[in-house]
XYZ file of C-alpha atoms in Angstrom:
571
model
C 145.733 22.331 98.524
C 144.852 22.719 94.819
C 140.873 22.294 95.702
C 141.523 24.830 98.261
C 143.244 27.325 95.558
C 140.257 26.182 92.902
C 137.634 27.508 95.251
C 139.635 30.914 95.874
C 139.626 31.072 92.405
C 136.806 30.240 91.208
C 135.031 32.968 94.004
C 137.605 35.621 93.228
C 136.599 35.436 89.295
C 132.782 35.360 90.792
C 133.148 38.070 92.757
C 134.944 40.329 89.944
C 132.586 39.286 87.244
C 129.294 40.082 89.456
C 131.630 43.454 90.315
C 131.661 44.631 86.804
C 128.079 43.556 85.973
C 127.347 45.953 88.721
C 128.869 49.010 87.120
C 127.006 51.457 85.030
C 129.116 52.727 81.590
C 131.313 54.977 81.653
C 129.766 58.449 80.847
C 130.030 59.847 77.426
C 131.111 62.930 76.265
C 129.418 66.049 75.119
C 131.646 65.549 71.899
C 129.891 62.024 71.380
C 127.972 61.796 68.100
C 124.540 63.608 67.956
C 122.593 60.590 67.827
C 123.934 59.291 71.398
C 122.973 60.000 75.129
C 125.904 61.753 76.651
C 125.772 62.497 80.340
C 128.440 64.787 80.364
C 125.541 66.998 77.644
C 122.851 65.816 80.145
C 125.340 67.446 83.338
C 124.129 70.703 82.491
C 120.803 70.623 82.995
C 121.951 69.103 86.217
C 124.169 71.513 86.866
C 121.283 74.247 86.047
C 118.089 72.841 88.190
C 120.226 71.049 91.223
C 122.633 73.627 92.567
C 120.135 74.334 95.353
C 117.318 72.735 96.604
C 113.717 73.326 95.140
C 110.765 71.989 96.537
C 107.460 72.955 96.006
C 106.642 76.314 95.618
C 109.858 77.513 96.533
C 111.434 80.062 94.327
C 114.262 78.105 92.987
C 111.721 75.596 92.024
C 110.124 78.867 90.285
C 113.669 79.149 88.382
C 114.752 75.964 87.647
C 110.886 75.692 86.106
C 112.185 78.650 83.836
C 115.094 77.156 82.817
C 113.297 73.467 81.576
C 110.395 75.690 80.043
C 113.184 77.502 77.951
C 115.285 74.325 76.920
C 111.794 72.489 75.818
C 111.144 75.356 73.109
C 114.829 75.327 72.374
C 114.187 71.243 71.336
C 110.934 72.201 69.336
C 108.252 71.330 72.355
C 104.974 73.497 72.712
C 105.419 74.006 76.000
C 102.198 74.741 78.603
C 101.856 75.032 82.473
C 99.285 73.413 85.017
C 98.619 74.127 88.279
C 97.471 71.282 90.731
C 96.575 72.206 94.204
C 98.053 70.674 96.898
C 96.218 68.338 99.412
C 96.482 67.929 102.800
C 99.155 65.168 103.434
C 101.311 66.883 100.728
C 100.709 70.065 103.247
C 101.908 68.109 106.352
C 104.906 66.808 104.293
C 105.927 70.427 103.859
C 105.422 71.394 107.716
C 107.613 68.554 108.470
C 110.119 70.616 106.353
C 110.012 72.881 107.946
C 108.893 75.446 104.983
C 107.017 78.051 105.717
C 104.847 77.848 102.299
C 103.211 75.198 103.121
C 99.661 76.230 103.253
C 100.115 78.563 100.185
C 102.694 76.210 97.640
C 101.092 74.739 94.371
C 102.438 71.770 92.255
C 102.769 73.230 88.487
C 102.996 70.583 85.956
C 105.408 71.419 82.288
C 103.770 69.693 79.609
C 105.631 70.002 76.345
C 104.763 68.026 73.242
C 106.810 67.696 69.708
C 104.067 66.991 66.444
C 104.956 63.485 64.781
C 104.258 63.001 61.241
C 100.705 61.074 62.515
C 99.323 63.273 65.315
C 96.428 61.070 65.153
C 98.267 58.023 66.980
C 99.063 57.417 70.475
C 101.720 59.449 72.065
C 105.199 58.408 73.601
C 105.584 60.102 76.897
C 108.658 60.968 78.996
C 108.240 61.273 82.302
C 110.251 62.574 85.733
C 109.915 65.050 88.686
C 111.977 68.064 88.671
C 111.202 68.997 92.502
C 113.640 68.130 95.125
C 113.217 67.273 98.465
C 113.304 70.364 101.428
C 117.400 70.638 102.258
C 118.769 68.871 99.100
C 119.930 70.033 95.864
C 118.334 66.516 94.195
C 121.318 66.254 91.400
C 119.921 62.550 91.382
C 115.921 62.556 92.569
C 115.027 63.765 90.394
C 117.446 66.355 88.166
C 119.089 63.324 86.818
C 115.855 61.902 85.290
C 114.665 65.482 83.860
C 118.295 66.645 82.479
C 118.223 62.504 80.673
C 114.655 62.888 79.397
C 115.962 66.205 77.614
C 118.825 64.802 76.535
C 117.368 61.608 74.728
C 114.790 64.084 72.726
C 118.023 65.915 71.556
C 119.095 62.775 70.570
C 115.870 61.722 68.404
C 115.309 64.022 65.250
C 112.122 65.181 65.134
C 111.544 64.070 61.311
C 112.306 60.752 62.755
C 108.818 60.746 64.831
C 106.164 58.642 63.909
C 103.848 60.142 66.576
C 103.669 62.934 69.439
C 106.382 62.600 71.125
C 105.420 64.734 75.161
C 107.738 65.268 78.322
C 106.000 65.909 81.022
C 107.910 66.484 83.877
C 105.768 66.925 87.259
C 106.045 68.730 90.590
C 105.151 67.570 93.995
C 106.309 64.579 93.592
C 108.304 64.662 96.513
C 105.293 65.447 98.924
C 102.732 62.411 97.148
C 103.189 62.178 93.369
C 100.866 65.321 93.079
C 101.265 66.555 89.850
C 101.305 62.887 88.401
C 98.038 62.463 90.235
C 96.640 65.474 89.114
C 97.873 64.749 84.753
C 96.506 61.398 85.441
C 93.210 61.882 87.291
C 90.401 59.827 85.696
C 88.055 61.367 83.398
C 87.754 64.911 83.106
C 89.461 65.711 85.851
C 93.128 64.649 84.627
C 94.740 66.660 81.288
C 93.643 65.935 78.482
C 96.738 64.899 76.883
C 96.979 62.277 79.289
C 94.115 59.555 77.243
C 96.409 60.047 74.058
C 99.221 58.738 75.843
C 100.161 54.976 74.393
C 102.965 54.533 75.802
C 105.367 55.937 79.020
C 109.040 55.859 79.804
C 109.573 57.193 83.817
C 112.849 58.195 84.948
C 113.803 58.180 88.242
C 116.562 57.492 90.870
C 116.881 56.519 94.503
C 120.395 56.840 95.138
C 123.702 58.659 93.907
C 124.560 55.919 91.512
C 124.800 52.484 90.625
C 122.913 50.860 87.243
C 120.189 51.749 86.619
C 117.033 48.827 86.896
C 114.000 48.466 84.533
C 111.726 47.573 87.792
C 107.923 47.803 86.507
C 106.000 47.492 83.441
C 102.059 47.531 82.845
C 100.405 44.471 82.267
C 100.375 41.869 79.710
C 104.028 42.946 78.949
C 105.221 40.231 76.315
C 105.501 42.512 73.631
C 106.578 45.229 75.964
C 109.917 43.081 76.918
C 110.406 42.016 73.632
C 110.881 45.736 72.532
C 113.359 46.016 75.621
C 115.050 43.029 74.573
C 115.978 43.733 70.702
C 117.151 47.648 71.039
C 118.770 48.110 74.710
C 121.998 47.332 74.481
C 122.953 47.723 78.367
C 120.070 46.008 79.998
C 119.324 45.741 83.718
C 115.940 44.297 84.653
C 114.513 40.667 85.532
C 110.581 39.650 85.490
C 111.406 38.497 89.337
C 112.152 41.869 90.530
C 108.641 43.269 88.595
C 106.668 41.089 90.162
C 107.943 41.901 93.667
C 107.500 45.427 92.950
C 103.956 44.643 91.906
C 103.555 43.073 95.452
C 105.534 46.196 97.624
C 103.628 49.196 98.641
C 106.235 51.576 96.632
C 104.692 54.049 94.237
C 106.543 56.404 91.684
C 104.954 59.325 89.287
C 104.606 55.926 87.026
C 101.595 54.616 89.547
C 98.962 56.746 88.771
C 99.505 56.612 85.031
C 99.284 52.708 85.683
C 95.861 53.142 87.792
C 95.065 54.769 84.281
C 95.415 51.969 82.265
C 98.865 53.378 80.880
C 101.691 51.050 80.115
C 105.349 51.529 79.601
C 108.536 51.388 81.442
C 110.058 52.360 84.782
C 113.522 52.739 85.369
C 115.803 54.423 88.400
C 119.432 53.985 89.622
C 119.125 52.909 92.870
C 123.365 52.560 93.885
C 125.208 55.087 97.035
C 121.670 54.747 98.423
C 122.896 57.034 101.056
C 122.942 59.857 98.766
C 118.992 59.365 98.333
C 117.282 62.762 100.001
C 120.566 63.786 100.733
C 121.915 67.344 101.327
C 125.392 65.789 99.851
C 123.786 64.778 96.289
C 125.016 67.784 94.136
C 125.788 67.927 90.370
C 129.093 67.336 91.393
C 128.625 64.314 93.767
C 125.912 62.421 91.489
C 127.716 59.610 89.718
C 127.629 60.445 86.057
C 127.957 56.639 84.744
C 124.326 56.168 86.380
C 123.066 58.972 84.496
C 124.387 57.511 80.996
C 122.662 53.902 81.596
C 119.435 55.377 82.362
C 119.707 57.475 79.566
C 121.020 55.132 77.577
C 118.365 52.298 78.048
C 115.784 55.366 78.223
C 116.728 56.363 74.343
C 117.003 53.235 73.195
C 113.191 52.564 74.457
C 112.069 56.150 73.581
C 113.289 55.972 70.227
C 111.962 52.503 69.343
C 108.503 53.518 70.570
C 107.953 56.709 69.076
C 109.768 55.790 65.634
C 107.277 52.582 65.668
C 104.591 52.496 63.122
C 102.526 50.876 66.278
C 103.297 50.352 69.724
C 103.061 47.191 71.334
C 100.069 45.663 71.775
C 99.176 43.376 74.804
C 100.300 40.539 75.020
C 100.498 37.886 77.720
C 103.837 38.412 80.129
C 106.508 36.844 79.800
C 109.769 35.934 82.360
C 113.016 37.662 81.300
C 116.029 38.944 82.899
C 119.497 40.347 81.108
C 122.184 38.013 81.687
C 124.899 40.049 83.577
C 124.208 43.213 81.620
C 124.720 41.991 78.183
C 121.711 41.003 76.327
C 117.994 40.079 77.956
C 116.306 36.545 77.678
C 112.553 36.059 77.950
C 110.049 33.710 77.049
C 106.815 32.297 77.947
C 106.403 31.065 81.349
C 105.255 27.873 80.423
C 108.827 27.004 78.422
C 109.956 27.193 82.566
C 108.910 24.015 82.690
C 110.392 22.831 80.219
C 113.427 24.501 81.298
C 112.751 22.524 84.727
C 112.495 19.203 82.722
C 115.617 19.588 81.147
C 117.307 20.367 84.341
C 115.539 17.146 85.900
C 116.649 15.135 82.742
C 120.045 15.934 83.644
C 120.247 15.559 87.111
C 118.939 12.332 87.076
C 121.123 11.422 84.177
C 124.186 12.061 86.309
C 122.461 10.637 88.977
C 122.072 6.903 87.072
C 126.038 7.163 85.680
C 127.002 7.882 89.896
C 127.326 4.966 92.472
C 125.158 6.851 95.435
C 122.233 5.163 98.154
C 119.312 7.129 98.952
C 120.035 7.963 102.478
C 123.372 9.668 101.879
C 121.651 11.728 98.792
C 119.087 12.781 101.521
C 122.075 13.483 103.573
C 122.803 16.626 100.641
C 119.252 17.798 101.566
C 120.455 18.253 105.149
C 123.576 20.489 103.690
C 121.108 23.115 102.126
C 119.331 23.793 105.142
C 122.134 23.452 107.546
C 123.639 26.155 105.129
C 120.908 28.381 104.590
C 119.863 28.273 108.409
C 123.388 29.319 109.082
C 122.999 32.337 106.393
C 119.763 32.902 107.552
C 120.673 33.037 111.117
C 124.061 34.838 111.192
C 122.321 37.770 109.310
C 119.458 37.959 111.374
C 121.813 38.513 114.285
C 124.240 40.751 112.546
C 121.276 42.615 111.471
C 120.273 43.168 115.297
C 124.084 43.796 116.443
C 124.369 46.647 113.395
C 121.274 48.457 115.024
C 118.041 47.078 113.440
C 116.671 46.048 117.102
C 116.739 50.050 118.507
C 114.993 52.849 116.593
C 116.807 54.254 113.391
C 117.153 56.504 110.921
C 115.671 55.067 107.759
C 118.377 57.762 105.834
C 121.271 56.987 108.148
C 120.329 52.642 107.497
C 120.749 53.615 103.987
C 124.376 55.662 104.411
C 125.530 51.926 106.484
C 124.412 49.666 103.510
C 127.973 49.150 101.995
C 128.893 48.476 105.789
C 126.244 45.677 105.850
C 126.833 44.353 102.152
C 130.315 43.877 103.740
C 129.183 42.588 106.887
C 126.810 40.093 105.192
C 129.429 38.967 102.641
C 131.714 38.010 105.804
C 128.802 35.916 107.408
C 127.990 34.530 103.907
C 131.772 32.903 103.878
C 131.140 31.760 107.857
C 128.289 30.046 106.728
C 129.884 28.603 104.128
C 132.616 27.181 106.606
C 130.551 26.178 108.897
C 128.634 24.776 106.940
C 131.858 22.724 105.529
C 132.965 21.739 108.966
C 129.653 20.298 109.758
C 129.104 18.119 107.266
C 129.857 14.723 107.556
C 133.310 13.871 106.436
C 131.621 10.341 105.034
C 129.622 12.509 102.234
C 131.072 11.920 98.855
C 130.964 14.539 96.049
C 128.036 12.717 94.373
C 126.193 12.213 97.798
C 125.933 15.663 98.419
C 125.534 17.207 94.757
C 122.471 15.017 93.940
C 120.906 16.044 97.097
C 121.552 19.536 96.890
C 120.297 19.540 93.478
C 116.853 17.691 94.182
C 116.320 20.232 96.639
C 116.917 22.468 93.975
C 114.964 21.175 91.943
C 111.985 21.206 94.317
C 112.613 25.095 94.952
C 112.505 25.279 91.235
C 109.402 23.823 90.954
C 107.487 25.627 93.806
C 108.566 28.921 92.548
C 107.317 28.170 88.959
C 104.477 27.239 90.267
C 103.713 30.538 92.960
C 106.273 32.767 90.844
C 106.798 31.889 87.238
C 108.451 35.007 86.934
C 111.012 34.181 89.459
C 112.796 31.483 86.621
C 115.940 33.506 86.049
C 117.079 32.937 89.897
C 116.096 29.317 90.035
C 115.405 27.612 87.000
C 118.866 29.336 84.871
C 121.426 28.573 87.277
C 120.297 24.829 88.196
C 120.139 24.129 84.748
C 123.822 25.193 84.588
C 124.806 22.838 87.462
C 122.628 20.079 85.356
C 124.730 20.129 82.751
C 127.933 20.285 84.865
C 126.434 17.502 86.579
C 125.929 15.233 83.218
C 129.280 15.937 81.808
C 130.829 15.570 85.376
C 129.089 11.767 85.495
C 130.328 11.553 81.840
C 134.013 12.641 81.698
C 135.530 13.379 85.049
C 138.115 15.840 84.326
C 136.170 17.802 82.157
C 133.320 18.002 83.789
C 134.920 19.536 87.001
C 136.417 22.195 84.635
C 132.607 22.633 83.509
C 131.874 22.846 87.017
C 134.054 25.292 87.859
C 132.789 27.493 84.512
C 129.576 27.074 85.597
C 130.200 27.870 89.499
C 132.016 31.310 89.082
C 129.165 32.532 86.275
C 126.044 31.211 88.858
C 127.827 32.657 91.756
C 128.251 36.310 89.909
C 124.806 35.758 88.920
C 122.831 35.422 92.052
C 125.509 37.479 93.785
C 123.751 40.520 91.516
C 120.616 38.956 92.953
C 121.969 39.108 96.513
C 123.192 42.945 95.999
C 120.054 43.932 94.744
C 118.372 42.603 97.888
C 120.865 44.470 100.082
C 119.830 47.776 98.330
C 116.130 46.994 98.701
C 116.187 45.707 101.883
C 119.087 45.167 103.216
C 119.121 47.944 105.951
C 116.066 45.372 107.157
C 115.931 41.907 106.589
C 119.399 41.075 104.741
C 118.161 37.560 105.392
C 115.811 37.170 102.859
C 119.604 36.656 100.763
C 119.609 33.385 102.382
C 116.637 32.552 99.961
C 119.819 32.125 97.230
C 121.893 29.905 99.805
C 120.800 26.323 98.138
C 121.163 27.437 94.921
C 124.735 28.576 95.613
C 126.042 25.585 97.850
C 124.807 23.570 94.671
C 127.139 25.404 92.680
C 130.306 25.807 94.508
C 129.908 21.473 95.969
C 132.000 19.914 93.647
C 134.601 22.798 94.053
C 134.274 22.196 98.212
C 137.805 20.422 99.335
C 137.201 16.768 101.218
C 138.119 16.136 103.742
C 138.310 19.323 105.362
C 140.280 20.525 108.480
C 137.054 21.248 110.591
C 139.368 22.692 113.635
C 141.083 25.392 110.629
C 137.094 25.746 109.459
C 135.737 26.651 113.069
C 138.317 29.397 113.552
C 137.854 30.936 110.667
C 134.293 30.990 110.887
C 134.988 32.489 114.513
C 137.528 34.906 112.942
C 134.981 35.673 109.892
C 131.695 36.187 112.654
C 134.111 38.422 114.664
C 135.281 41.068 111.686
C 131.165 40.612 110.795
C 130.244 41.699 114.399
C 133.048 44.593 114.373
C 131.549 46.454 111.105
C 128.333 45.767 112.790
C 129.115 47.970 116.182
C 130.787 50.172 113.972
C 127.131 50.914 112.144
C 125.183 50.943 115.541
C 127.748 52.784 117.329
C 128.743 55.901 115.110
C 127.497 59.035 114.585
C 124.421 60.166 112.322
C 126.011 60.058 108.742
C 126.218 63.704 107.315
C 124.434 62.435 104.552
C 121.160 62.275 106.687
C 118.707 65.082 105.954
C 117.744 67.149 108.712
C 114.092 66.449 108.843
C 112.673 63.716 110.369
C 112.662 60.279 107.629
C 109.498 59.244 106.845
C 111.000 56.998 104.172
């Protein structure tokens, strides 16, 4: 009974600690000091360009153009307009609207630059969208980005600038990144400001709230991530999740200023993805805690670049990921072998100090992919049941995604006890940890060698259970209270890994989060009661599948959510 209460434990205390990591700051207030991003200062710009909608060419996009023109000269900017015509597929966008300005609607750029003391050197660049989708007031995509990038130059003195310091916040975004494509255009075609630039901060959001993610840099970012790493003081970003952007067919206003040769930093809140596009997302529905971290990490960037006597050069990349929202870690990626070494070092360290025979260690092998199969198949299925198999609404998916996080959490734990009943009641705890971790430890290795960047979600945490592992083979007792300590901060670690999937593409394949199912059953083994009671296991596994395949007919069978625009999704 006490292993049985340990494990509740130890995933409770998971589960709350990945909770919190999840959740942006608390928002700010206007009466915080003048050197500080407040959101609640930044919720009036909101409040200002996002009471209606304002696409392209429309006339509140006309007014809320006004308004951002006026509060640019207010915070010392000299302020121009460009016009960018708009091409066909931005056209066809707009018919799918509905709008009947289609053929006659330009994109028209605000450009606004504040003098440094060197206006010789490269330029620090702010950049969002302040159009909206057709039929939504865009409080989040993209107000929230414009009213933060105003904010953090109220925040940064002028006399403090180095160098230029330019917002440029586009239009037409919303119907193909026009009036990023039209700054950025190579050669003569683009602005000219656009070759001064040196460096460029993007804001953006896809969703009503949630952290938000540092998800692309340019190339050759070592020195790039260092900067992130010594002044933001609320990170959220891993080299994994960069790369696999790099790799995705996604595009922001940020991807033509990359085609460009222009490097920097893209962030967004990505949380209540069914707010994204959504008639619902009003200044007074757009969580203001995801406005103050990107803000936050926004001025903390902003202000290191353009008070920097040089920006950073190239330099070769580097893997890094914050560590549960408190401080970033990065390094080279050849110290991930060494990392991998270690890890090795001490598995096979416990392994020498255990009595154990080969064919019961391979026996731990079997575990992981009896347990990930079982993730991997339970969401696949649940994933059909909740509606994936008959045509969708990509908007109404999104709405459903706390409904599948839930769901896939439920088939998670059936795995998990299924997995328990399964497994041969002969396995001891150091049969089945050393095989789990050389498994491991082979994952590790392929991924460092096709993904480097990928270290934080399989290099970190079986280094972790290493360790556990030596002091477990060492000192009994204390090394199943390491265990334990190491089991509930891996689990809220990759479970931050897991929801970040969900958001991305959960409302798809949730079962690319049984890619974290070895590395998780390696953590929570020596925590696993044995024997078990495999009749007890099997019905709650039953019990667990059934409440998964409830919230799953209740996706595919109700309504459209009322968050849903009214045009047909395109994505």
């Amino acid at each position: 009974m006490r292993k049985w209460l340990a494990l509740a434990v130890t995933l409770v205390l998971a589960g709350l600690i990945g909770w919190k990591a999840a959740q942006p700051p608390a928002p700010l207030p206007a009466s915080a000091p003048a050197d500080q991003f407040s959101a609640v200062r930044a919720m009036a710009d909101v409040r200002a360009i996002a009471s209606t909608p304002h696409p392209t060419g429309s006339v509140a996009n006309a007014a809320a153009r006004g308004h951002l023109v006026e509060r640019l000269r207010g915070l010392g900017f000299v302020v121009r307009e460009t016009s960018v015509e708009l091409p066909e597929r931005a056209k066809k966008r707009m018919r799918s609207w509905r709008l009947d300005n289609a053929e006659t609607a330009r994109a028209t750029n605000i450009i606004a630059l504040r003098p440094g003391r060197d206006p010789a050197a490269p330029a620090v660049a702010m950049m969002a969208h302040y159009d909206s989708v057709a039929d939504s007031p865009g409080a989040a995509d993209d107000a929230a980005g414009v009213a933060s990038a105003l904010e953090i130059a109220r925040a940064i003195p002028r006399a403090a600038q180095a160098r230029d310091l330019v917002i440029l916040l586009t239009d037409g975004e919303e119907v193909g990144l026009v009036g990023a494509r039209g700054f950025f255009a190579p050669g003569t075609a683009g602005d000219p400001l656009a070759a001064r630039i040196g460096a460029l901060v993007n804001l953006e959001t896809r969703g009503g709230g949630g952290r938000a993610f540092m998800f692309e840099t340019g190339p050759e970012n070592g020195n790039l991530i260092d900067l992130y790493r010594r002044h933001v003081t609320n990170p959220s970003t891993t080299s994994m999740a960069v790369k696999v952007y790099q790799l995705l067919p996604n595009s922001t206003d940020f991807t033509p200023a990359a085609a460009r040769g222009i490097t920097g930093f893209n962030f967004a809140f990505s949380g209540d993805a069914g707010m994204y596009h959504s008639p619902l997302i009003t200044p007074d529905t757009v969580e203001q805690g995801a406005i103050q971290h990107l803000g936050g990490q926004g001025l903390d960037i902003v202000r290191a670049l353009v008070t920097a006597d040089a920006l950073p050069a190239p330099a070769p990349d580097v893997v890094f990921s914050d560590v549960l929202g408190q401080f970033t870690i990065a390094y080279p990626p050849a110290i991930g072998w060494l990392l991998i070494g270690i890890a090795g070092a001490l598995i096979l360290l416990a392994g020498r100090r255990a009595d154990t025979r080969f064919a019961a260690i391979a026996g731990g092998v079997l575990d992981a992919v009896i347990f990930t199969t079982a993730v991997g198949v339970l969401l696949y299925v649940g994933n059909l049941l909740s509606g994936a198999d008959a045509p969708g609404n990509y908007y109404d998916r999104l709405a459903a995604l706390p409904r599948l996080e839930a769901q896939a959490l439920l088939l998670g734990i059936a795995a998990l006890a299924l997995s328990m009943a399964i497994i041969p009641r002969r396995r001891s705890l150091w049969d089945g940890w050393l095989g789990l971790a050389l498994i491991n430890l082979v994952i590790a290795v392929a991924a460092q060698i096709m993904l480097p960047a990928a270290g934080p979600v399989f290099t970190w945490p079986l280094l972790l259970a290493g360790l556990a592992m030596a002091l477990t083979a060492r000192a009994a007792r204390a090394g199943i209270i390491a265990a334990a300590a190491v089991a509930i901060v891996g689990v809220a670690w990759l479970g931050g890994f897991v929801h970040a999937v969900m958001l991305s593409v959960g409302g798809d394949i949730p079962s690319a989060a049984a890619a974290f199912a070895p590395m998780t059953l390696l953590l929570l083994w020596p925590l696993l009661p044995h024997p078990v009671p495999r009749r007890a296991l099997l019905v709650a596994t039953l019990a667990l599948v059934l409440a998964a395949g409830a919230i799953a007919l209740w996706v595919r069978l109700d309504p459209v959510a009322v968050s849903v625009p009214p045009w047909p999704p395109s994505g």
